[in-house]
Amino acid sequence: MRFIDVIGTAIGNSFRSKLRTTLTVIAIFIGAFTLTITSAIGTGVSNYITTQVSAIGASDVLTVTKATTTASAGSGPAKYDPNKATTTAGVDSGARPGSTIAALTQKDIDVIGASKGITSVDASIRISPDYIEYGSNGKYELSISTNGALTKADLAAGAQLSSSSAENQLLVPTTYLKNLGLGTAKEAVGKSVTIGLTDYAGAKHEVTAVIVGVQNETLFGSGVGINKHLTEALSSAQSTGKPVDAKPGYASAVAHFDPASSPQQITAIKKALTDNGYAAATVADQIGSFEAVINGIIGVLNAFAVIALIAAGFGIINTLLMSVQERTREIGLMKAMGMSGGKVYALFSTEAVFIGFLGSAIGAIVAIGVGSIISSVLATTLLSGLPGLRIMQFAPSSIAVIIGVVMLIAFLAGTLPARRAARQNPIDALRYE
C-alpha cells in the first residue's frame, strides 16, 4: 500500500463511525477555537502597544523620580526628616495618587542633568487648571497630559508642540472640539483659548494659549498637551502668593539622552542614576509592565485551551481503540495479505492526525470569522476611543502553529491505539469474533 493509499484509507475510516468521530472533532474544535481567539487577542494588543510606543518618538527620554526606600518589616514608619522635600503623588508617579512621596529638589535636577549620558533635564511641573474656554462657548474642565514631554502626539491636524517656542502652545484632543465649539480638527488649529486657574492666595488668573494641533486619543491618555513656555506661564500664575519659605518639590523629571544610544548605554545611564538615589524608566519600560500583565492573562486563557485539547486527546484514544477493536478481523486480513506492522501503525496514526487536523482547521476558521466580526464591532463601540486598536488580529504563522500543535497532540494520542493495531497477530485477529 502506497503512502497516498494509506492517507485515503485513513480518511475514509475516520467516518466509519460518524457520531463518535464528530464528538471527538467537536472536542478538538473547542480547544483550537479558544487557542486561536486568545492568540489573536495577544497579537492584537501587542501590535497596538508596539505601534503606540514606536509612534510616540520618545526613545530618548527617561522619567526620573526619587528612589523609594522601604522600611524593613516590623520596623514601623521611617523617622521624619524636616529637610526632606515632599509632594503629592499623581497618577503618573507610580505611587498611590494623593499620597505624599519624596520629591525632587532643584539640587536633584542639577545632579540628574550632570549625570553621564544625560543631555538635558526638565522638572515635571504639576499644573492644576480650573477650566478651558474658547470665545463665549462656556467654560469646561480640562486635564493636562502628564505625558506631554514624553510623547509625540498622534495628530489629526496641525503640528507638534515646540519646546523652544516663546509662544503659549497646546494640543487638544479630538474629544474637546465639539464642547468647546472649535469646529473640525483643521478649523481648530490656530485658534486661541483661555485657561483659568487659581493661585495660592485664591486669586483667579487667565492665560491665553494657541492651539497648534489636534491629537487623536491614544493609549497614553487624552489630556491637553502643553509646551514648555505655556507650562512656565501657568506655573508662574499658579505660584503667585506662594510662601517664600515653601520648599519647591517635583514629583518627577524628564531627562533626555542621545537618541543614538545603544541599549547597553541606556542601561548604564539608568544604573548611574540608580546609584545616585533615583529611579529612571523609559516609556518602553513603563509600557512593558502593562504588556507583561496582558501576556499573563493570555497565558492563563491558553492554559485552559490546552486542557481542553488534552481532554480531546483522550477522546481520540477512545475513538481509535474502539476502531481497532471493531476492525480486528480486518487488521488480521490486511496483515495476512502482507501488510507490515509499520503500515498498519501508519494507517491508524494518520487517522488520528486527520481527526486532529479536521477539528483544528474548523476551529481556526470559525475563530477567524467570529473574531473578525467581534473585533470590528468593538472597534466602533466600546473601543472607539482607541483609534487603530483591533482587539483581535489573526497572524497566519500563529494559526499554522496552532494547527500543527493540535495535530501533534492528536498523533501522540493515536500512538497507543496504532501500536495495538500494529502488534495484532494475523491468525488471532482472523479468529476474533
PDB file of C-alpha atoms in Angstrom, residues 159-432:
ATOM      1  CA  ALA A 159       1.721  70.438  14.228  1.00  0.00           C
ATOM      2  CA  GLN A 160       3.633  69.132  17.240  1.00  0.00           C
ATOM      3  CA  LEU A 161       4.408  71.293  20.262  1.00  0.00           C
ATOM      4  CA  SER A 162       7.664  73.268  20.160  1.00  0.00           C
ATOM      5  CA  SER A 163       9.763  73.207  23.318  1.00  0.00           C
ATOM      6  CA  SER A 164      11.820  76.183  22.108  1.00  0.00           C
ATOM      7  CA  SER A 165       8.921  78.436  21.089  1.00  0.00           C
ATOM      8  CA  ALA A 166       8.203  81.642  23.027  1.00  0.00           C
ATOM      9  CA  GLU A 167       4.504  81.175  22.250  1.00  0.00           C
ATOM     10  CA  ASN A 168       1.996  79.535  24.592  1.00  0.00           C
ATOM     11  CA  GLN A 169       1.078  76.381  22.671  1.00  0.00           C
ATOM     12  CA  LEU A 170      -1.256  73.487  23.370  1.00  0.00           C
ATOM     13  CA  LEU A 171      -2.634  70.361  21.725  1.00  0.00           C
ATOM     14  CA  VAL A 172      -6.275  69.498  22.321  1.00  0.00           C
ATOM     15  CA  PRO A 173      -7.797  66.002  21.913  1.00  0.00           C
ATOM     16  CA  THR A 174     -10.464  65.467  19.285  1.00  0.00           C
ATOM     17  CA  THR A 175     -12.980  64.899  22.104  1.00  0.00           C
ATOM     18  CA  TYR A 176     -12.673  68.577  23.146  1.00  0.00           C
ATOM     19  CA  LEU A 177     -13.677  70.018  19.771  1.00  0.00           C
ATOM     20  CA  LYS A 178     -17.461  69.749  19.984  1.00  0.00           C
ATOM     21  CA  ASN A 179     -17.932  71.021  23.557  1.00  0.00           C
ATOM     22  CA  LEU A 180     -15.582  73.970  23.135  1.00  0.00           C
ATOM     23  CA  GLY A 181     -17.150  74.904  19.810  1.00  0.00           C
ATOM     24  CA  LEU A 182     -13.875  74.663  17.904  1.00  0.00           C
ATOM     25  CA  GLY A 183     -15.332  73.059  14.772  1.00  0.00           C
ATOM     26  CA  THR A 184     -13.370  70.431  12.900  1.00  0.00           C
ATOM     27  CA  ALA A 185      -9.791  69.466  13.709  1.00  0.00           C
ATOM     28  CA  LYS A 186      -8.427  71.605  10.865  1.00  0.00           C
ATOM     29  CA  GLU A 187     -10.614  74.560  11.854  1.00  0.00           C
ATOM     30  CA  ALA A 188      -9.420  74.396  15.466  1.00  0.00           C
ATOM     31  CA  VAL A 189      -5.744  74.858  14.565  1.00  0.00           C
ATOM     32  CA  GLY A 190      -4.622  78.454  15.137  1.00  0.00           C
ATOM     33  CA  LYS A 191      -7.485  79.416  17.443  1.00  0.00           C
ATOM     34  CA  SER A 192      -6.793  80.935  20.877  1.00  0.00           C
ATOM     35  CA  VAL A 193      -8.288  79.554  24.076  1.00  0.00           C
ATOM     36  CA  THR A 194      -8.255  80.774  27.660  1.00  0.00           C
ATOM     37  CA  ILE A 195      -7.064  78.642  30.574  1.00  0.00           C
ATOM     38  CA  GLY A 196      -8.188  79.692  34.045  1.00  0.00           C
ATOM     39  CA  LEU A 197      -6.534  78.702  37.324  1.00  0.00           C
ATOM     40  CA  THR A 198      -6.352  79.718  40.982  1.00  0.00           C
ATOM     41  CA  ASP A 199      -3.185  80.755  42.810  1.00  0.00           C
ATOM     42  CA  TYR A 200      -2.059  80.160  46.419  1.00  0.00           C
ATOM     43  CA  ALA A 201      -3.913  83.235  47.631  1.00  0.00           C
ATOM     44  CA  GLY A 202      -7.153  82.177  45.979  1.00  0.00           C
ATOM     45  CA  ALA A 203      -6.987  84.781  43.217  1.00  0.00           C
ATOM     46  CA  LYS A 204      -8.131  83.853  39.707  1.00  0.00           C
ATOM     47  CA  HIS A 205      -5.778  84.030  36.721  1.00  0.00           C
ATOM     48  CA  GLU A 206      -6.319  83.546  32.997  1.00  0.00           C
ATOM     49  CA  VAL A 207      -3.662  82.581  30.467  1.00  0.00           C
ATOM     50  CA  THR A 208      -4.195  82.665  26.706  1.00  0.00           C
ATOM     51  CA  ALA A 209      -2.747  79.920  24.502  1.00  0.00           C
ATOM     52  CA  VAL A 210      -2.842  78.991  20.821  1.00  0.00           C
ATOM     53  CA  ILE A 211      -3.961  75.583  19.556  1.00  0.00           C
ATOM     54  CA  VAL A 212      -1.161  74.330  17.298  1.00  0.00           C
ATOM     55  CA  GLY A 213      -2.539  70.841  16.807  1.00  0.00           C
ATOM     56  CA  VAL A 214      -5.388  68.407  17.455  1.00  0.00           C
ATOM     57  CA  GLN A 215      -4.476  64.914  18.624  1.00  0.00           C
ATOM     58  CA  ASN A 216      -6.272  61.586  18.482  1.00  0.00           C
ATOM     59  CA  GLU A 217      -6.871  59.748  21.724  1.00  0.00           C
ATOM     60  CA  THR A 218      -4.254  57.115  22.402  1.00  0.00           C
ATOM     61  CA  LEU A 219      -3.137  54.560  24.946  1.00  0.00           C
ATOM     62  CA  PHE A 220      -1.160  57.311  26.682  1.00  0.00           C
ATOM     63  CA  GLY A 221      -4.126  59.419  27.714  1.00  0.00           C
ATOM     64  CA  SER A 222      -6.415  62.086  26.328  1.00  0.00           C
ATOM     65  CA  GLY A 223      -5.413  65.215  28.261  1.00  0.00           C
ATOM     66  CA  VAL A 224      -4.371  68.552  26.795  1.00  0.00           C
ATOM     67  CA  GLY A 225      -0.697  68.751  25.860  1.00  0.00           C
ATOM     68  CA  ILE A 226       1.188  71.988  26.597  1.00  0.00           C
ATOM     69  CA  ASN A 227       4.643  73.223  25.608  1.00  0.00           C
ATOM     70  CA  LYS A 228       7.402  74.385  27.932  1.00  0.00           C
ATOM     71  CA  HIS A 229       6.596  78.111  27.611  1.00  0.00           C
ATOM     72  CA  LEU A 230       2.916  77.588  28.495  1.00  0.00           C
ATOM     73  CA  THR A 231       3.905  75.315  31.379  1.00  0.00           C
ATOM     74  CA  GLU A 232       6.086  78.062  32.824  1.00  0.00           C
ATOM     75  CA  ALA A 233       3.359  80.682  32.339  1.00  0.00           C
ATOM     76  CA  LEU A 234       0.730  78.569  34.102  1.00  0.00           C
ATOM     77  CA  SER A 235       3.172  77.600  36.861  1.00  0.00           C
ATOM     78  CA  SER A 236       4.054  81.269  37.441  1.00  0.00           C
ATOM     79  CA  ALA A 237       0.388  82.231  37.719  1.00  0.00           C
ATOM     80  CA  GLN A 238      -0.393  79.247  39.928  1.00  0.00           C
ATOM     81  CA  SER A 239       2.551  80.011  42.263  1.00  0.00           C
ATOM     82  CA  THR A 240       1.500  83.607  42.944  1.00  0.00           C
ATOM     83  CA  GLY A 241       1.210  84.098  46.695  1.00  0.00           C
ATOM     84  CA  LYS A 242       3.282  81.015  47.468  1.00  0.00           C
ATOM     85  CA  PRO A 243       5.084  81.346  50.837  1.00  0.00           C
ATOM     86  CA  VAL A 244       8.718  82.302  50.402  1.00  0.00           C
ATOM     87  CA  ASP A 245       9.825  79.546  52.781  1.00  0.00           C
ATOM     88  CA  ALA A 246       7.928  76.798  50.924  1.00  0.00           C
ATOM     89  CA  LYS A 247      10.290  74.113  49.683  1.00  0.00           C
ATOM     90  CA  PRO A 248       9.837  73.553  45.924  1.00  0.00           C
ATOM     91  CA  GLY A 249       9.410  69.919  45.017  1.00  0.00           C
ATOM     92  CA  TYR A 250       8.759  68.000  41.822  1.00  0.00           C
ATOM     93  CA  ALA A 251       7.207  64.548  41.586  1.00  0.00           C
ATOM     94  CA  SER A 252       9.406  63.651  38.618  1.00  0.00           C
ATOM     95  CA  ALA A 253      11.727  64.996  35.952  1.00  0.00           C
ATOM     96  CA  VAL A 254      12.134  64.340  32.237  1.00  0.00           C
ATOM     97  CA  ALA A 255      15.737  63.595  31.257  1.00  0.00           C
ATOM     98  CA  HIS A 256      16.884  63.409  27.636  1.00  0.00           C
ATOM     99  CA  PHE A 257      19.797  61.381  26.320  1.00  0.00           C
ATOM    100  CA  ASP A 258      21.352  60.788  22.912  1.00  0.00           C
ATOM    101  CA  PRO A 259      18.760  59.034  20.666  1.00  0.00           C
ATOM    102  CA  ALA A 260      21.623  57.027  19.133  1.00  0.00           C
ATOM    103  CA  SER A 261      22.461  55.429  22.492  1.00  0.00           C
ATOM    104  CA  SER A 262      22.638  51.631  22.439  1.00  0.00           C
ATOM    105  CA  PRO A 263      20.570  49.501  24.873  1.00  0.00           C
ATOM    106  CA  GLN A 264      23.778  48.906  26.863  1.00  0.00           C
ATOM    107  CA  GLN A 265      24.416  52.659  27.117  1.00  0.00           C
ATOM    108  CA  ILE A 266      20.828  53.316  28.216  1.00  0.00           C
ATOM    109  CA  THR A 267      21.189  50.636  30.874  1.00  0.00           C
ATOM    110  CA  ALA A 268      24.420  52.296  32.066  1.00  0.00           C
ATOM    111  CA  ILE A 269      22.657  55.678  32.284  1.00  0.00           C
ATOM    112  CA  LYS A 270      19.821  54.200  34.340  1.00  0.00           C
ATOM    113  CA  LYS A 271      22.293  52.408  36.608  1.00  0.00           C
ATOM    114  CA  ALA A 272      24.226  55.630  37.228  1.00  0.00           C
ATOM    115  CA  LEU A 273      21.009  57.398  38.210  1.00  0.00           C
ATOM    116  CA  THR A 274      20.041  54.467  40.439  1.00  0.00           C
ATOM    117  CA  ASP A 275      23.413  54.640  42.200  1.00  0.00           C
ATOM    118  CA  ASN A 276      22.712  58.325  42.933  1.00  0.00           C
ATOM    119  CA  GLY A 277      19.363  57.503  44.556  1.00  0.00           C
ATOM    120  CA  TYR A 278      16.979  57.958  41.635  1.00  0.00           C
ATOM    121  CA  ALA A 279      14.645  55.665  39.712  1.00  0.00           C
ATOM    122  CA  ALA A 280      14.648  56.024  35.926  1.00  0.00           C
ATOM    123  CA  ALA A 281      12.497  54.369  33.276  1.00  0.00           C
ATOM    124  CA  THR A 282      11.892  54.816  29.564  1.00  0.00           C
ATOM    125  CA  VAL A 283       8.410  54.793  28.081  1.00  0.00           C
ATOM    126  CA  ALA A 284       9.092  51.271  26.806  1.00  0.00           C
ATOM    127  CA  ASP A 285       9.928  50.174  30.376  1.00  0.00           C
ATOM    128  CA  GLN A 286       6.645  51.571  31.672  1.00  0.00           C
ATOM    129  CA  ILE A 287       4.607  50.012  28.886  1.00  0.00           C
ATOM    130  CA  GLY A 288       6.480  46.717  29.291  1.00  0.00           C
ATOM    131  CA  SER A 289       4.881  46.098  32.685  1.00  0.00           C
ATOM    132  CA  PHE A 290       1.440  46.622  31.174  1.00  0.00           C
ATOM    133  CA  GLU A 291       2.251  44.241  28.332  1.00  0.00           C
ATOM    134  CA  ALA A 292       3.507  41.649  30.836  1.00  0.00           C
ATOM    135  CA  VAL A 293       0.108  41.695  32.575  1.00  0.00           C
ATOM    136  CA  ILE A 294      -1.687  41.229  29.243  1.00  0.00           C
ATOM    137  CA  ASN A 295       0.620  38.343  28.312  1.00  0.00           C
ATOM    138  CA  GLY A 296      -0.035  36.753  31.713  1.00  0.00           C
ATOM    139  CA  ILE A 297      -3.798  36.882  31.159  1.00  0.00           C
ATOM    140  CA  ILE A 298      -3.410  35.455  27.637  1.00  0.00           C
ATOM    141  CA  GLY A 299      -1.212  32.691  29.062  1.00  0.00           C
ATOM    142  CA  VAL A 300      -3.892  31.675  31.577  1.00  0.00           C
ATOM    143  CA  LEU A 301      -6.536  31.566  28.811  1.00  0.00           C
ATOM    144  CA  ASN A 302      -4.211  29.488  26.639  1.00  0.00           C
ATOM    145  CA  ALA A 303      -3.726  27.077  29.540  1.00  0.00           C
ATOM    146  CA  PHE A 304      -7.480  26.417  29.637  1.00  0.00           C
ATOM    147  CA  ALA A 305      -7.454  25.827  25.877  1.00  0.00           C
ATOM    148  CA  VAL A 306      -4.610  23.315  26.249  1.00  0.00           C
ATOM    149  CA  ILE A 307      -6.597  21.491  28.958  1.00  0.00           C
ATOM    150  CA  ALA A 308      -9.488  21.216  26.500  1.00  0.00           C
ATOM    151  CA  LEU A 309      -7.123  19.796  23.886  1.00  0.00           C
ATOM    152  CA  ILE A 310      -5.719  17.251  26.325  1.00  0.00           C
ATOM    153  CA  ALA A 311      -9.290  16.154  27.080  1.00  0.00           C
ATOM    154  CA  ALA A 312      -9.861  15.888  23.331  1.00  0.00           C
ATOM    155  CA  GLY A 313      -6.732  13.728  23.126  1.00  0.00           C
ATOM    156  CA  PHE A 314      -8.360  11.143  25.395  1.00  0.00           C
ATOM    157  CA  GLY A 315     -11.343  11.290  23.053  1.00  0.00           C
ATOM    158  CA  ILE A 316      -9.050  10.388  20.152  1.00  0.00           C
ATOM    159  CA  ILE A 317      -7.597   7.483  22.138  1.00  0.00           C
ATOM    160  CA  ASN A 318     -11.086   6.194  22.885  1.00  0.00           C
ATOM    161  CA  THR A 319     -12.228   6.616  19.280  1.00  0.00           C
ATOM    162  CA  LEU A 320      -9.273   4.736  17.834  1.00  0.00           C
ATOM    163  CA  LEU A 321      -9.240   1.995  20.487  1.00  0.00           C
ATOM    164  CA  MET A 322     -12.878   1.278  19.669  1.00  0.00           C
ATOM    165  CA  SER A 323     -11.999   1.382  15.969  1.00  0.00           C
ATOM    166  CA  VAL A 324      -9.153  -1.120  16.477  1.00  0.00           C
ATOM    167  CA  GLN A 325     -11.465  -3.442  18.384  1.00  0.00           C
ATOM    168  CA  GLU A 326     -14.210  -3.245  15.764  1.00  0.00           C
ATOM    169  CA  ARG A 327     -11.769  -3.798  12.893  1.00  0.00           C
ATOM    170  CA  THR A 328      -9.717  -6.591  14.458  1.00  0.00           C
ATOM    171  CA  ARG A 329     -10.616  -9.148  11.750  1.00  0.00           C
ATOM    172  CA  GLU A 330      -9.952  -6.529   9.066  1.00  0.00           C
ATOM    173  CA  ILE A 331      -6.495  -5.806  10.548  1.00  0.00           C
ATOM    174  CA  GLY A 332      -5.778  -9.544  10.608  1.00  0.00           C
ATOM    175  CA  LEU A 333      -6.781  -9.825   6.942  1.00  0.00           C
ATOM    176  CA  MET A 334      -4.554  -6.883   5.943  1.00  0.00           C
ATOM    177  CA  LYS A 335      -1.555  -8.403   7.750  1.00  0.00           C
ATOM    178  CA  ALA A 336      -2.271 -11.867   6.296  1.00  0.00           C
ATOM    179  CA  MET A 337      -2.157 -10.292   2.818  1.00  0.00           C
ATOM    180  CA  GLY A 338       1.320  -8.940   3.529  1.00  0.00           C
ATOM    181  CA  MET A 339       0.699  -5.527   5.067  1.00  0.00           C
ATOM    182  CA  SER A 340       3.506  -4.787   7.514  1.00  0.00           C
ATOM    183  CA  GLY A 341       3.025  -3.691  11.129  1.00  0.00           C
ATOM    184  CA  GLY A 342       4.592  -0.350  10.197  1.00  0.00           C
ATOM    185  CA  LYS A 343       1.935   0.285   7.551  1.00  0.00           C
ATOM    186  CA  VAL A 344      -0.841  -0.629   9.994  1.00  0.00           C
ATOM    187  CA  TYR A 345       0.698   1.727  12.547  1.00  0.00           C
ATOM    188  CA  ALA A 346       0.897   4.495   9.903  1.00  0.00           C
ATOM    189  CA  LEU A 347      -2.748   3.884   8.933  1.00  0.00           C
ATOM    190  CA  PHE A 348      -4.118   4.456  12.432  1.00  0.00           C
ATOM    191  CA  SER A 349      -1.665   7.282  13.198  1.00  0.00           C
ATOM    192  CA  THR A 350      -2.745   9.064  10.007  1.00  0.00           C
ATOM    193  CA  GLU A 351      -6.357   8.630  11.055  1.00  0.00           C
ATOM    194  CA  ALA A 352      -5.594  10.318  14.391  1.00  0.00           C
ATOM    195  CA  VAL A 353      -3.704  13.168  12.707  1.00  0.00           C
ATOM    196  CA  PHE A 354      -6.571  13.697  10.244  1.00  0.00           C
ATOM    197  CA  ILE A 355      -9.094  13.937  13.079  1.00  0.00           C
ATOM    198  CA  GLY A 356      -6.804  16.479  14.780  1.00  0.00           C
ATOM    199  CA  PHE A 357      -6.426  18.449  11.557  1.00  0.00           C
ATOM    200  CA  LEU A 358     -10.165  18.446  10.920  1.00  0.00           C
ATOM    201  CA  GLY A 359     -11.013  19.739  14.390  1.00  0.00           C
ATOM    202  CA  SER A 360      -8.246  22.352  14.490  1.00  0.00           C
ATOM    203  CA  ALA A 361      -8.874  23.647  10.962  1.00  0.00           C
ATOM    204  CA  ILE A 362     -12.592  24.063  11.569  1.00  0.00           C
ATOM    205  CA  GLY A 363     -11.896  25.663  14.962  1.00  0.00           C
ATOM    206  CA  ALA A 364      -9.393  28.126  13.451  1.00  0.00           C
ATOM    207  CA  ILE A 365     -11.671  29.066  10.535  1.00  0.00           C
ATOM    208  CA  VAL A 366     -14.681  29.654  12.803  1.00  0.00           C
ATOM    209  CA  ALA A 367     -12.492  31.611  15.257  1.00  0.00           C
ATOM    210  CA  ILE A 368     -11.238  33.882  12.455  1.00  0.00           C
ATOM    211  CA  GLY A 369     -14.797  34.539  11.258  1.00  0.00           C
ATOM    212  CA  VAL A 370     -16.305  35.137  14.701  1.00  0.00           C
ATOM    213  CA  GLY A 371     -13.251  37.034  15.976  1.00  0.00           C
ATOM    214  CA  SER A 372     -13.167  39.373  12.977  1.00  0.00           C
ATOM    215  CA  ILE A 373     -16.826  40.277  13.459  1.00  0.00           C
ATOM    216  CA  ILE A 374     -16.419  40.862  17.217  1.00  0.00           C
ATOM    217  CA  SER A 375     -13.241  42.894  16.650  1.00  0.00           C
ATOM    218  CA  SER A 376     -14.978  45.138  14.091  1.00  0.00           C
ATOM    219  CA  VAL A 377     -17.964  45.708  16.379  1.00  0.00           C
ATOM    220  CA  LEU A 378     -15.766  46.535  19.383  1.00  0.00           C
ATOM    221  CA  ALA A 379     -13.631  48.913  17.287  1.00  0.00           C
ATOM    222  CA  THR A 380     -16.721  51.035  16.553  1.00  0.00           C
ATOM    223  CA  THR A 381     -18.320  50.774  20.008  1.00  0.00           C
ATOM    224  CA  LEU A 382     -16.507  50.027  23.276  1.00  0.00           C
ATOM    225  CA  LEU A 383     -13.007  50.597  21.865  1.00  0.00           C
ATOM    226  CA  SER A 384     -13.841  53.564  19.623  1.00  0.00           C
ATOM    227  CA  GLY A 385     -11.851  55.832  21.952  1.00  0.00           C
ATOM    228  CA  LEU A 386      -8.634  53.999  20.977  1.00  0.00           C
ATOM    229  CA  PRO A 387      -8.225  54.558  17.226  1.00  0.00           C
ATOM    230  CA  GLY A 388      -6.213  51.860  15.483  1.00  0.00           C
ATOM    231  CA  LEU A 389      -6.874  49.172  18.081  1.00  0.00           C
ATOM    232  CA  ARG A 390      -8.205  45.932  16.667  1.00  0.00           C
ATOM    233  CA  ILE A 391      -8.505  43.685  19.689  1.00  0.00           C
ATOM    234  CA  MET A 392      -8.080  40.518  17.620  1.00  0.00           C
ATOM    235  CA  GLN A 393      -5.506  40.124  14.869  1.00  0.00           C
ATOM    236  CA  PHE A 394      -5.033  36.722  13.273  1.00  0.00           C
ATOM    237  CA  ALA A 395      -1.442  36.049  12.222  1.00  0.00           C
ATOM    238  CA  PRO A 396      -1.108  33.247   9.617  1.00  0.00           C
ATOM    239  CA  SER A 397       2.017  31.948  11.354  1.00  0.00           C
ATOM    240  CA  SER A 398       0.170  31.645  14.680  1.00  0.00           C
ATOM    241  CA  ILE A 399      -2.748  29.817  13.026  1.00  0.00           C
ATOM    242  CA  ALA A 400      -0.320  27.382  11.377  1.00  0.00           C
ATOM    243  CA  VAL A 401       1.452  26.748  14.701  1.00  0.00           C
ATOM    244  CA  ILE A 402      -1.857  26.088  16.481  1.00  0.00           C
ATOM    245  CA  ILE A 403      -2.993  23.612  13.829  1.00  0.00           C
ATOM    246  CA  GLY A 404       0.437  21.950  13.925  1.00  0.00           C
ATOM    247  CA  VAL A 405       0.379  21.642  17.725  1.00  0.00           C
ATOM    248  CA  VAL A 406      -3.126  20.144  17.687  1.00  0.00           C
ATOM    249  CA  MET A 407      -2.089  17.617  15.017  1.00  0.00           C
ATOM    250  CA  LEU A 408       0.944  16.690  17.136  1.00  0.00           C
ATOM    251  CA  ILE A 409      -1.301  16.149  20.182  1.00  0.00           C
ATOM    252  CA  ALA A 410      -3.594  14.016  18.017  1.00  0.00           C
ATOM    253  CA  PHE A 411      -0.626  11.965  16.761  1.00  0.00           C
ATOM    254  CA  LEU A 412       0.616  11.336  20.297  1.00  0.00           C
ATOM    255  CA  ALA A 413      -2.905  10.400  21.388  1.00  0.00           C
ATOM    256  CA  GLY A 414      -3.177   7.935  18.497  1.00  0.00           C
ATOM    257  CA  THR A 415       0.134   6.248  19.295  1.00  0.00           C
ATOM    258  CA  LEU A 416      -1.320   3.715  21.782  1.00  0.00           C
ATOM    259  CA  PRO A 417      -4.188   2.504  19.534  1.00  0.00           C
ATOM    260  CA  ALA A 418      -1.869   2.457  16.498  1.00  0.00           C
ATOM    261  CA  ARG A 419       0.726   0.332  18.325  1.00  0.00           C
ATOM    262  CA  ARG A 420      -2.009  -2.014  19.498  1.00  0.00           C
ATOM    263  CA  ALA A 421      -3.225  -2.436  15.923  1.00  0.00           C
ATOM    264  CA  ALA A 422       0.312  -2.924  14.556  1.00  0.00           C
ATOM    265  CA  ARG A 423       1.026  -5.700  17.088  1.00  0.00           C
ATOM    266  CA  GLN A 424      -2.061  -7.730  16.226  1.00  0.00           C
ATOM    267  CA  ASN A 425      -1.299 -11.377  15.406  1.00  0.00           C
ATOM    268  CA  PRO A 426      -2.888 -12.104  11.998  1.00  0.00           C
ATOM    269  CA  ILE A 427      -4.143 -15.592  12.953  1.00  0.00           C
ATOM    270  CA  ASP A 428      -5.639 -14.452  16.274  1.00  0.00           C
ATOM    271  CA  ALA A 429      -7.142 -11.410  14.628  1.00  0.00           C
ATOM    272  CA  LEU A 430      -8.857 -13.506  11.925  1.00  0.00           C
ATOM    273  CA  ARG A 431     -10.364 -15.745  14.630  1.00  0.00           C
ATOM    274  CA  TYR A 432     -11.685 -12.707  16.547  1.00  0.00           C
TER     275      TYR A 432
END
